[in-house]
XYZ file of C-alpha atoms in Angstrom:
617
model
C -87.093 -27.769 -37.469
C -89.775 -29.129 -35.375
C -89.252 -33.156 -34.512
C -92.010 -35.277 -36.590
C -95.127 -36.577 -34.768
C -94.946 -40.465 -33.746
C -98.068 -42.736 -33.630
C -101.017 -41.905 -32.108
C -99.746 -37.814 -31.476
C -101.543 -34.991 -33.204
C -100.189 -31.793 -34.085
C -102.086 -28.606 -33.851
C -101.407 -25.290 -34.355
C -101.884 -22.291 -31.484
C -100.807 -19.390 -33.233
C -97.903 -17.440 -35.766
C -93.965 -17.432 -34.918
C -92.535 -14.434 -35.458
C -89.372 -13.475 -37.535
C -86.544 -14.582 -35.860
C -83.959 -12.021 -34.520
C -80.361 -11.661 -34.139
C -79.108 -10.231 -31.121
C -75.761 -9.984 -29.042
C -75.184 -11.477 -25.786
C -72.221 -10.489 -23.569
C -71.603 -13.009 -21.141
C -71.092 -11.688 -17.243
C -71.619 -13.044 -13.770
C -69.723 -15.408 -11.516
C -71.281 -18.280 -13.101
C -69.945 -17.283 -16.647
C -66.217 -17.310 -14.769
C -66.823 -20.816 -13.209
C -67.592 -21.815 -16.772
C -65.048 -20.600 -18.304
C -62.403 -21.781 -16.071
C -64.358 -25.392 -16.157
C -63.603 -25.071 -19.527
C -59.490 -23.617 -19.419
C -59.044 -26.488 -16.359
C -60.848 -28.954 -17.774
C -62.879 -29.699 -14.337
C -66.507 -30.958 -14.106
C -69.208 -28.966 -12.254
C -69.032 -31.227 -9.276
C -65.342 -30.613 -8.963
C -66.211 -26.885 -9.149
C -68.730 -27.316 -6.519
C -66.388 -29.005 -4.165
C -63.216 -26.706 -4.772
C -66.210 -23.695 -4.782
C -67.862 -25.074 -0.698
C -64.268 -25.765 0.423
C -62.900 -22.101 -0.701
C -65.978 -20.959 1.279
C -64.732 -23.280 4.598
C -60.793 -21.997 4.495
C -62.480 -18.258 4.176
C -64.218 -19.107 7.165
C -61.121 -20.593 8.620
C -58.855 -17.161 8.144
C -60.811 -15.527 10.920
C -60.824 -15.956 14.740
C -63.219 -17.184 16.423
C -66.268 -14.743 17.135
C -66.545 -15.768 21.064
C -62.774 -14.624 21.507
C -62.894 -11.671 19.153
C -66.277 -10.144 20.747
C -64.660 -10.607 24.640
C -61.533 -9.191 23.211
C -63.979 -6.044 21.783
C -65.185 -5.729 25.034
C -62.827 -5.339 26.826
C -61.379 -2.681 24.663
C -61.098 1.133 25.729
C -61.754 3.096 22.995
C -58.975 6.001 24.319
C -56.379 3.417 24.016
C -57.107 2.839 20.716
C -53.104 3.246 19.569
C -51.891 -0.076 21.923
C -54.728 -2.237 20.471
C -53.887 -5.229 18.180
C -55.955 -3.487 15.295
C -55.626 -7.392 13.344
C -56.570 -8.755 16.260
C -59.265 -6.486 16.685
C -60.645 -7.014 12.962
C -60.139 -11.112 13.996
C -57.285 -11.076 11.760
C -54.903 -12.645 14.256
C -53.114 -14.815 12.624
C -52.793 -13.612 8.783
C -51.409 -10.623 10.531
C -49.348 -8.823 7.272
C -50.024 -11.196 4.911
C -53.572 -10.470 5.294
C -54.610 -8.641 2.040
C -56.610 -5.287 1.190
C -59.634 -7.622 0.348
C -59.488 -9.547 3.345
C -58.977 -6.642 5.554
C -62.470 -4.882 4.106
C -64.482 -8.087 4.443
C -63.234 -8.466 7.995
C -64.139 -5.202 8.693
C -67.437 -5.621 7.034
C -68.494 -8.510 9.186
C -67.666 -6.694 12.283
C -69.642 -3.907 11.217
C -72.604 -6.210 10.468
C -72.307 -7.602 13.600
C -70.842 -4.780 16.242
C -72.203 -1.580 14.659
C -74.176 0.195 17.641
C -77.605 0.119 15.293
C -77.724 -3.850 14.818
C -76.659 -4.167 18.797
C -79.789 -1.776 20.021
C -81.788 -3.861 17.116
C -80.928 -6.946 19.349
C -81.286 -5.029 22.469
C -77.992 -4.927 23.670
C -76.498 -2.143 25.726
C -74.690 0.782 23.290
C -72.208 3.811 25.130
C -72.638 7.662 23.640
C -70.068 8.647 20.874
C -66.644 7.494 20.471
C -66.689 5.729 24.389
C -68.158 2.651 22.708
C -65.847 -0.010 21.345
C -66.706 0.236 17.790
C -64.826 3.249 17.872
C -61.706 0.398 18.474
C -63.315 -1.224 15.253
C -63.091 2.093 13.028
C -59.554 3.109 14.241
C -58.310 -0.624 13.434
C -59.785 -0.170 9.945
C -58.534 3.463 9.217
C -55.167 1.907 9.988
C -54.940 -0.958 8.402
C -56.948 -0.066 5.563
C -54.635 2.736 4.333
C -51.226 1.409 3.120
C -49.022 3.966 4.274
C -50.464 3.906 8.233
C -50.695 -0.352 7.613
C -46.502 -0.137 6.930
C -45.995 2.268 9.871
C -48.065 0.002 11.761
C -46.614 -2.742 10.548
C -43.334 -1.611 11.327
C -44.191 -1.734 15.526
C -46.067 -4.906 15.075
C -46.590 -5.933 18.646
C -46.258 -9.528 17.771
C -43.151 -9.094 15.877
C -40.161 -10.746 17.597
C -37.230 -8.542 17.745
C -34.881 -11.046 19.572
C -31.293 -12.211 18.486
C -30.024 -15.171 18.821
C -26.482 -15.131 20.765
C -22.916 -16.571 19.858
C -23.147 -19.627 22.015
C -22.010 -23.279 21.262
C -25.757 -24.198 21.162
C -26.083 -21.797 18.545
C -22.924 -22.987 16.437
C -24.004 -26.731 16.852
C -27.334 -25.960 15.756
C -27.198 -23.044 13.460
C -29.644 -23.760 10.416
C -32.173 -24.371 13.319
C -31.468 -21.204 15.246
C -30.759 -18.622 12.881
C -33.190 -20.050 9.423
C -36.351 -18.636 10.930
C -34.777 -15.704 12.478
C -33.588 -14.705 8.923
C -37.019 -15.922 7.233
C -38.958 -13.448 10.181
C -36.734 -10.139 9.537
C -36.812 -10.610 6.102
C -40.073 -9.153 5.526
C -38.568 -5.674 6.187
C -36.197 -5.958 2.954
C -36.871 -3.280 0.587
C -35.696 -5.644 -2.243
C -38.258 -8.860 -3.036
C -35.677 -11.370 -3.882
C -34.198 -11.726 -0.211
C -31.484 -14.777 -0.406
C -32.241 -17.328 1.960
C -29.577 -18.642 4.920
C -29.051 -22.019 2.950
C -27.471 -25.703 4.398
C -23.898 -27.182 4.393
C -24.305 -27.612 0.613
C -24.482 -24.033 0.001
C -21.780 -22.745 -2.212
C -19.185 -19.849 -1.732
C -21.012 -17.778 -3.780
C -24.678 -18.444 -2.160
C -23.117 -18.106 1.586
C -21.432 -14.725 0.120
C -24.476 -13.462 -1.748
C -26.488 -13.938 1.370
C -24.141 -12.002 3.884
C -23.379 -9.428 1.360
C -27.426 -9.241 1.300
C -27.627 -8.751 4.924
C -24.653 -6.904 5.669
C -26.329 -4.245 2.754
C -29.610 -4.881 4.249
C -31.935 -1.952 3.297
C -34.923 -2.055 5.403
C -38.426 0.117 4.977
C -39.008 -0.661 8.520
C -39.740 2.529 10.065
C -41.221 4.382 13.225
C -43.825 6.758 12.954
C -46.593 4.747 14.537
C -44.821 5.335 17.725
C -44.479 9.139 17.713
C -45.403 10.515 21.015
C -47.109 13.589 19.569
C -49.164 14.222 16.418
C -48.472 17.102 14.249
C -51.304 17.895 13.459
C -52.235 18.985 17.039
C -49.798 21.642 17.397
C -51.564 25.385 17.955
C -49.312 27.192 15.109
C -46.021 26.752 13.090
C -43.755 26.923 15.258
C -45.045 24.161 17.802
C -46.084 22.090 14.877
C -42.111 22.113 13.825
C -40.951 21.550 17.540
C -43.111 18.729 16.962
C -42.086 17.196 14.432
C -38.376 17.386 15.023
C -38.995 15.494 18.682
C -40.699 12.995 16.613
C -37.804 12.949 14.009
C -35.021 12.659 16.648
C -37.153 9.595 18.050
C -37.356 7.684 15.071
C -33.756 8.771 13.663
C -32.804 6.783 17.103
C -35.089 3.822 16.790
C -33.897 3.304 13.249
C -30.086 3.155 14.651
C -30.903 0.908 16.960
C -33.020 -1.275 14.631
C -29.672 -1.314 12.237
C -27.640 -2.273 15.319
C -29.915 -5.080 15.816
C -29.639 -6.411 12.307
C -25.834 -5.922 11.561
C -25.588 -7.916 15.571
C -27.809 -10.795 13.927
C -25.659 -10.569 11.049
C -22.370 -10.395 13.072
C -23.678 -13.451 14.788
C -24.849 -15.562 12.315
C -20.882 -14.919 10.586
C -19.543 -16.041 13.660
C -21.025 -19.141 14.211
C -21.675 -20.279 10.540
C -19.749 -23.947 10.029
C -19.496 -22.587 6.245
C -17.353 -20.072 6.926
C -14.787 -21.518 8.643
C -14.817 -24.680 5.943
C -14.716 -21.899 3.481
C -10.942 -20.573 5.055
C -9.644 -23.810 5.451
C -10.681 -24.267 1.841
C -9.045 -21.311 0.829
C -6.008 -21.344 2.792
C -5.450 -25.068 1.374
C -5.854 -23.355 -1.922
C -2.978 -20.837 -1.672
C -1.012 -23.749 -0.152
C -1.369 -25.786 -2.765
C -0.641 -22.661 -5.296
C 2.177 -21.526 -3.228
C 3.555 -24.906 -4.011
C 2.488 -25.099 -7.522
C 4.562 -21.615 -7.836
C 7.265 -22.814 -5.658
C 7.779 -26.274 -7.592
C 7.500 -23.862 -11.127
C 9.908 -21.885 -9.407
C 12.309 -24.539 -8.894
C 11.852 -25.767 -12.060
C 12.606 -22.890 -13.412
C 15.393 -21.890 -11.815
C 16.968 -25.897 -12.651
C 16.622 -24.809 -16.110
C 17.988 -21.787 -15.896
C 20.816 -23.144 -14.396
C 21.092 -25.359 -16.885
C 20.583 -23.223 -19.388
C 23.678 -20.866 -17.686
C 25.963 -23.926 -17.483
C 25.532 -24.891 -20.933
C 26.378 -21.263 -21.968
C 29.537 -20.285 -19.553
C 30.509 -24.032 -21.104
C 30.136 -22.243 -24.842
C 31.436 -19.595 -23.392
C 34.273 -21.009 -21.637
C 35.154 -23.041 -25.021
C 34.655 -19.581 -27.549
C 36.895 -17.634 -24.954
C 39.411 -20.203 -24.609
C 39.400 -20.519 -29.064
C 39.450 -16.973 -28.943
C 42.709 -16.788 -26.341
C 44.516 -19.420 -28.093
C 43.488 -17.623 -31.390
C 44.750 -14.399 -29.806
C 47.891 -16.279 -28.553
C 49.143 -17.257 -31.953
C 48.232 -14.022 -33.196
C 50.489 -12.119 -30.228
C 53.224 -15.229 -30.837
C 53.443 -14.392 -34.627
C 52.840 -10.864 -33.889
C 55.907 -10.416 -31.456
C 58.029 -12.486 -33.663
C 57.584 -10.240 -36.595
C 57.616 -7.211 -33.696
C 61.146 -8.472 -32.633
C 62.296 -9.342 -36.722
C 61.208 -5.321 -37.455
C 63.147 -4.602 -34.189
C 66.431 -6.171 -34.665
C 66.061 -4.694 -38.445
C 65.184 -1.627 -36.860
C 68.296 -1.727 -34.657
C 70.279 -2.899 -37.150
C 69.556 0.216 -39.532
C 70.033 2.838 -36.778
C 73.432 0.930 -36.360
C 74.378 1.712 -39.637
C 72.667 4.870 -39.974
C 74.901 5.653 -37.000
C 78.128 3.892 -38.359
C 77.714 6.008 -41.475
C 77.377 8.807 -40.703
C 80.606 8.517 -37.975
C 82.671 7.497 -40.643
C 81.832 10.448 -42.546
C 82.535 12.506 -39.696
C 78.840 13.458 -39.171
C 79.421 16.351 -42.194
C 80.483 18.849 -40.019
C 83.084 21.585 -40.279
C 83.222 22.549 -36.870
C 82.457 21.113 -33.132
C 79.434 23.547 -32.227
C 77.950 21.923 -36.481
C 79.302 18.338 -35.322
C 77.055 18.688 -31.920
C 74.125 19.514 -33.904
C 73.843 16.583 -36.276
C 74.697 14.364 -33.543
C 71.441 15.636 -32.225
C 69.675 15.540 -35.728
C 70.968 11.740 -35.953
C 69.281 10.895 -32.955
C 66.436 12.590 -34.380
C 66.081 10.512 -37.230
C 67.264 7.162 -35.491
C 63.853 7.490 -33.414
C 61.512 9.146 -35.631
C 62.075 7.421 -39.123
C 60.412 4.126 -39.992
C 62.142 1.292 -41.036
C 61.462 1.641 -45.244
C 62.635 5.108 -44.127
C 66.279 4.251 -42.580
C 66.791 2.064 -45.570
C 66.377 3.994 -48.258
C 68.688 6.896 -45.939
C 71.261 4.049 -45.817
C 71.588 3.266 -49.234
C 71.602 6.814 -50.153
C 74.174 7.344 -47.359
C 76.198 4.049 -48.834
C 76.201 5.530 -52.469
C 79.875 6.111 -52.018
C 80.041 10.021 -52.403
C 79.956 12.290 -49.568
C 78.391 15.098 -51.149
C 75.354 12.972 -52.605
C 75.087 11.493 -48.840
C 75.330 14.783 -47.380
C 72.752 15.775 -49.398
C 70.695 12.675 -48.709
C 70.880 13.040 -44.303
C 70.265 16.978 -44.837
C 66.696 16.447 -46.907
C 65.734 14.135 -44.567
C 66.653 16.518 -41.624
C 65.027 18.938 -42.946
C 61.918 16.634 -43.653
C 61.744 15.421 -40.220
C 62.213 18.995 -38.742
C 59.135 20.319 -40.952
C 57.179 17.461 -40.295
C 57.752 18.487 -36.360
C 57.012 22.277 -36.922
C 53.748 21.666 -39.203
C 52.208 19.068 -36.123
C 53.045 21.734 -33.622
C 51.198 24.601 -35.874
C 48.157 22.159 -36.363
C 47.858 21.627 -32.686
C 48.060 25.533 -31.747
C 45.374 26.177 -34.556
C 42.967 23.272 -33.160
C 44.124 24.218 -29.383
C 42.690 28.230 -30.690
C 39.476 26.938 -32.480
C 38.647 24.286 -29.142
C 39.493 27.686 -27.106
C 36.394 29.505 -29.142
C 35.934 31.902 -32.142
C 35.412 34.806 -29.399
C 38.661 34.436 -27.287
C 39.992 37.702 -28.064
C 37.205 39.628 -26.854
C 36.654 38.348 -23.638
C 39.834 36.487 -22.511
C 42.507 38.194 -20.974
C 46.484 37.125 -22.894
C 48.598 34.802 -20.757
C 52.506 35.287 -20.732
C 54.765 32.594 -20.598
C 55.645 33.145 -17.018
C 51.933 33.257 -15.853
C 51.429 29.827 -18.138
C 54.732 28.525 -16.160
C 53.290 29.618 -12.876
C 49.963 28.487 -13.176
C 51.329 24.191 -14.496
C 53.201 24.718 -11.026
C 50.499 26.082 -8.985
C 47.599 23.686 -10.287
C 50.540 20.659 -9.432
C 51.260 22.917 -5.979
C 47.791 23.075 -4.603
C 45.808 20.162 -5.645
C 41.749 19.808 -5.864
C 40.274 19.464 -2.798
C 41.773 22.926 -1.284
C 39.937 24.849 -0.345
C 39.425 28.272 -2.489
C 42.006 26.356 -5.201
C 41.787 29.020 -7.961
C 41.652 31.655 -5.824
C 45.021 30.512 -4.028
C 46.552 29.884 -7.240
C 45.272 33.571 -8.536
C 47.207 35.227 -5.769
C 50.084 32.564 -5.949
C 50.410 34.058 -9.460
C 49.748 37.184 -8.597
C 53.020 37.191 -6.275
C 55.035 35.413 -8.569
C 54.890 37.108 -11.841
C 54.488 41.343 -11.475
C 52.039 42.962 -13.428
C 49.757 39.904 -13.579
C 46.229 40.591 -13.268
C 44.537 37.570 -13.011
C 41.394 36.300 -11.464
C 39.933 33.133 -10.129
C 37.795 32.878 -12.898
C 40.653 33.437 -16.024
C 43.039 30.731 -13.753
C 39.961 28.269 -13.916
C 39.361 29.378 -17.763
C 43.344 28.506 -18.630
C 43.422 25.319 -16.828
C 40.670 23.867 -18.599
C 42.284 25.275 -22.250
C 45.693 23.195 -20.156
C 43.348 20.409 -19.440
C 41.673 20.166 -22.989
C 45.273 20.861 -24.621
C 46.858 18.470 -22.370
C 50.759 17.678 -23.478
C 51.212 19.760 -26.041
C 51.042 23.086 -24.500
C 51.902 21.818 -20.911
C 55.252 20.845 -22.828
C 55.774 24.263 -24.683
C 55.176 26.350 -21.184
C 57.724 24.230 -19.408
C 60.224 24.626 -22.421
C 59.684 28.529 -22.530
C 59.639 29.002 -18.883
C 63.067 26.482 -18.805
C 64.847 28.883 -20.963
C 63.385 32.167 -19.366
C 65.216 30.682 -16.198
C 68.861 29.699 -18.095
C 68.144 33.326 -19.590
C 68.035 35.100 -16.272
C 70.805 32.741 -14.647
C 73.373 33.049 -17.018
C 76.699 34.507 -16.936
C 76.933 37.695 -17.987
C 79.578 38.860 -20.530
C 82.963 40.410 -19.009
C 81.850 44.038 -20.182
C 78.308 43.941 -18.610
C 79.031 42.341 -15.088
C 80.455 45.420 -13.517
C 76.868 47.315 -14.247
C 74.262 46.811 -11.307
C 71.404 44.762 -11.563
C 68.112 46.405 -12.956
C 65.601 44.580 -10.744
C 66.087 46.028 -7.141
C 66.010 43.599 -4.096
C 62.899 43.928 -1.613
C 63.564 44.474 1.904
C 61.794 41.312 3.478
C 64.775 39.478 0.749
C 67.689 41.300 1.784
C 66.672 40.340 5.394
C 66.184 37.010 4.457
C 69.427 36.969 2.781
C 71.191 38.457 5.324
C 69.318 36.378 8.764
C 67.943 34.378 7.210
C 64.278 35.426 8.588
C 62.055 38.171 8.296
C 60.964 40.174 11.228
C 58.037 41.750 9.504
C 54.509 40.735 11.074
C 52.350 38.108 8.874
C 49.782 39.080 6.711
C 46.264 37.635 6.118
C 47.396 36.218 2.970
C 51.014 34.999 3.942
C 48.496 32.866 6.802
C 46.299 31.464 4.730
C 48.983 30.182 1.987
C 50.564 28.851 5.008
C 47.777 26.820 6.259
C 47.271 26.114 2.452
C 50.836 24.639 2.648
C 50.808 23.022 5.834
C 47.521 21.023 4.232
C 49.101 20.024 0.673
C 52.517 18.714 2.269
C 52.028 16.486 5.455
C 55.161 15.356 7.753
C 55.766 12.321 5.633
C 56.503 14.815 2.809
C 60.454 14.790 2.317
C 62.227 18.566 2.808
C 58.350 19.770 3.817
C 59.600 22.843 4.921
C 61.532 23.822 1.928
C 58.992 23.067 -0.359
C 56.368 24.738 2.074
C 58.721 28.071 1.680
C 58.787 27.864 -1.462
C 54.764 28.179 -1.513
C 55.830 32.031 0.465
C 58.021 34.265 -1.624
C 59.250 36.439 0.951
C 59.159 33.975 4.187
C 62.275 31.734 4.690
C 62.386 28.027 5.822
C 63.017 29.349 9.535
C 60.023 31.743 9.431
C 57.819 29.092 8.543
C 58.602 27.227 11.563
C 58.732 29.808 14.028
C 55.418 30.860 12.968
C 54.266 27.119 12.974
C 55.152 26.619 16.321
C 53.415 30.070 17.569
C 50.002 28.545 16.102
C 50.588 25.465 17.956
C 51.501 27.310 21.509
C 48.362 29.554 20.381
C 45.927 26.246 20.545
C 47.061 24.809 23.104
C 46.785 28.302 25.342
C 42.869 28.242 23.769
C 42.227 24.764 24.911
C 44.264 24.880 28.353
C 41.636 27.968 28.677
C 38.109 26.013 27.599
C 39.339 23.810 30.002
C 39.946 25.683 33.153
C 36.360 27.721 32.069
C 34.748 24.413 32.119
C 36.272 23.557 35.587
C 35.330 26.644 37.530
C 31.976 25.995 36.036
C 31.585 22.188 37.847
């Protein structure tokens, strides 16, 4: 809508308006984004203006100063283009690495604008043929630092870098954040990580100060040494020089990387040493585990208080429940031994009349040889019945009539004999069973001489001899003829003796008892004049007749000798006799004799050793 006309204007029309038309605008330019972040900041033009001019002055301000950078340009020789300061060279001097991409092309821009050998013959100055000018120097700075990988190997060799590391001196521990902060801050730029942990103050915690030298002591650096290679690669005529080349060039950096490593694990080493946090740290840590060594010490003693009081009160419990239990046990042993010693005097008493009984009945005999017997059977019963036992015996045995009595003291003989015969039958069946289902395949039958022999041999040669069963075999095997027993059947039967302890130890000793009073007794009148069967050895009738036998000794004679010698010491009483006993055919004065000759025998040996030893010396 057109405004209205006032006083004293007209209004006149020049010509048609066309259609109005709709069209689409996209905003661009730099003045569209100083609008727009007028607008998003809020600012007014003339702040944009001033913040707009004073970008323009610290732009300005980031280069050096063209007087300096053209007498540095001159000076330049373009075939020592690798040892020039290529920021210096662009005039960026003092941004250095933090100069970025687009501030490394503008530089180079306005040196071209100003240096390039067309605008310099424009303003009549004096240009040099080909690459002996110095803009060459202006190029090569550019093609380094304006492609990233050559900038980081550049980068790496920075001239102005300093490389230096602070020493462990007192200076240096007195003033540490001021010596080694910046040091750290300058090396840090070679950290492949971003987030490099800085060096801290005295309120640093334990965790910060270890963070930051586990950081450094890990440090893992890009720095790296290629700029400096002696020889490039690509000038080598053919393969073979190119790959001589390149492994010189490897070597040299592998070893300028090792030493670069050295240099940081030295600052590192350095820093560690002179760091007041540290040390405040191990005090702090060593007045830790004091104070928990104490902590555990005072729980220990604590603990050990209540356990012994814990042990006092229970050996007190303890002391009172044993001493209940003895006095307990004492009344029970008190009422136990009186009512022991009441069953023992009526014990007594009834074998006393048992006794008395049957004397006065003449012990029911009709002859001395039936009188001995029941004497023997009385005795039996006396120890063997119980006390319910003897009394009912007596009071059959008091009935008044002989016969009934008789009758009474013979079923009870014959009770207690049957009673004896069916425990020795169960014994001998469990004593076969324990012995093994298969004993009569393998196991060779002992007689009872062998079994009589072997309870005196196992007594004769205790354990520790040496070759026992063996010695015992032959011992046997010299005592009883026929026998044909091993080491291995002797140990066999003395473990059936072992298991089978009393019982069959007993029966052996019985059988082998009467064996002897069999073979010793008298003959009868009409037998004595008829010889002997068994017919004397030699070696006996020589020791019967001497006394010794002449015959030389045999291995086995010496060995059951030195067997002997071994079981019965000198404090043994009659140690000869029982040491000739050990040698069936050897009498007490052979085993002397030959005792002696051992002795003389050593003695010659030594006497020898010695006199060999002497003429030796």
């Amino acid at each position: 809508m057109l405004p209205v006309a006032t006083d004293g204007q007209t209004t006149e029309v020049f010509g048609k308006l066309s259609s109005p038309l709709i069209l689409e605008v996209e905003p661009v330019g730099r003045w569209f984004e100083a609008y727009t972040q007028r607008l998003q900041n809020k600012h007014s033009v003339s702040h944009h203006s001033r913040s707009s001019s004073s970008s323009s002055e610290s732009e300005t301000d980031i280069y050096d100063d063209d007087e300096f950078s053209e007498a540095l340009l001159l000076g330049l020789d373009p075939k020592e283009w690798k040892h020039q300061d290529h920021y210096a060279v662009l005039g960026l001097k003092n941004l250095r690495y933090k100069a970025s991409e687009d501030q490394i092309k503008r530089a180079y821009k306005r040196k071209v604008l100003k240096h390039h050998p067309d605008k310099r013959k424009a303003r009549g100055m004096k240009v040099k043929d080909g690459e002996d000018d110095y803009f060459t120097c202006i190029t090569r700075a550019y093609e380094v630092l304006g492609t990233p990988s050559k900038r980081r190997a550049y980068d790496s060799v920075d001239p102005e870098f300093d490389d230096s590391v602070p020493s462990a001196t007192t200076n240096s521990k007195e003033n540490f954040y001021e010596v080694f902060t910046s040091v750290f801050e300058r090396n840090a730029r070679w950290s492949n990580k971003k987030r490099v942990p800085s060096l801290g103050d005295d309120k640093s915690t334990f965790d910060e100060v270890n963070d930051f030298y586990g950081f450094w002591y890990e440090f893992d650096s890009w720095r790296e040494y290629s700029y400096l290679d002696e020889e490039e690669k690509e000038k080598g005529e053919n393969r073979d020089e190119r790959r001589w080349i390149e492994k010189q060039n490897k070597a040299a950096r592998q070893k300028r990387k090792k030493e670069e490593v050295s240099r940081i694990r030295s600052l590192v080493d350095n820093s560690y040493a002179c760091d007041p946090r540290i040390q405040k740290f191990k005090d702090e840590e060593k007045e830790k585990k004091l104070a928990a060594k104490r902590a555990k010490q005072e729980a220990a003693r604590l603990k050990a208080e209540e356990e012994e009081r814990v042990r006092r009160e229970a050996e007190e419990e303890e002391r009172k429940k044993k001493q209940e239990e003895e006095d307990k046990a004492k009344a029970q042993a008190a009422a136990a031994k009186k009512e022991r010693e009441v069953q023992k005097k009526a014990l007594k008493k009834e074998r006393k009349t048992l006794r008395t009984v049957i004397k006065d009945y003449e012990y029911f005999a009709s002859d001395e040889k039936e009188r001995l017997d029941y004497m023997t059977e009385v005795d039996k019963l006396s120890e063997i019945l119980s006390l319910t036992m003897l009394q009912a015996l007596n009071e059959s045995l008091n009935c008044g009539d002989k016969e009934k009595a008789k009758d009474a003291f013979l079923k009870n003989v014959k009770d207690v004999n049957d009673g004896i015969e069916r425990e020795k039958r169960e014994q001998i069946e469990a004593m076969s069973k324990s012995s093994g289902s298969d004993s009569n395949k393998g196991k060779k039958t002992w007689t009872e001489e062998e079994l009589s022999f072997l309870i005196k041999a196992v007594n004769l040669f205790p354990a520790g001899t040496k070759d026992r069963w063996e010695v015992i075999a032959k011992f046997i095997g010299q005592h009883v003829s026929g026998s044909n027993k091993n080491a291995k059947d002797v140990l066999g039967k003395a473990k059936d003796l072992q298991k089978n302890d009393s019982f069959l130890k007993e029966e052996a000793q019985k059988k082998a008892y009467e064996k002897f009073l069999h073979d010793h007794k008298a003959a009868p009148a009409g037998v004595q004049d008829n010889p002997s069967e068994r017919m004397e050895s030699i070696a006996e009738q020589q020791i019967r007749e001497t006394g010794a036998n002449p015959a030389p000794w045999t291995s086995d004679e010496q060995k059951l000798l030195e067997q002997a010698l071994k079981t019965f010491n000198a404090s043994t009483p009659d140690r000869w006799e029982r040491i000739a006993e050990c040698l069936p055919v050897r009498s007490k004065k052979d085993c002397m004799k030959r005792y002696k000759e051992l002795c003389e025998i050593v003695k010659a040996k030594k006497a020898a050793q010695e006199a060999a030893k002497g003429k030796k010396t």
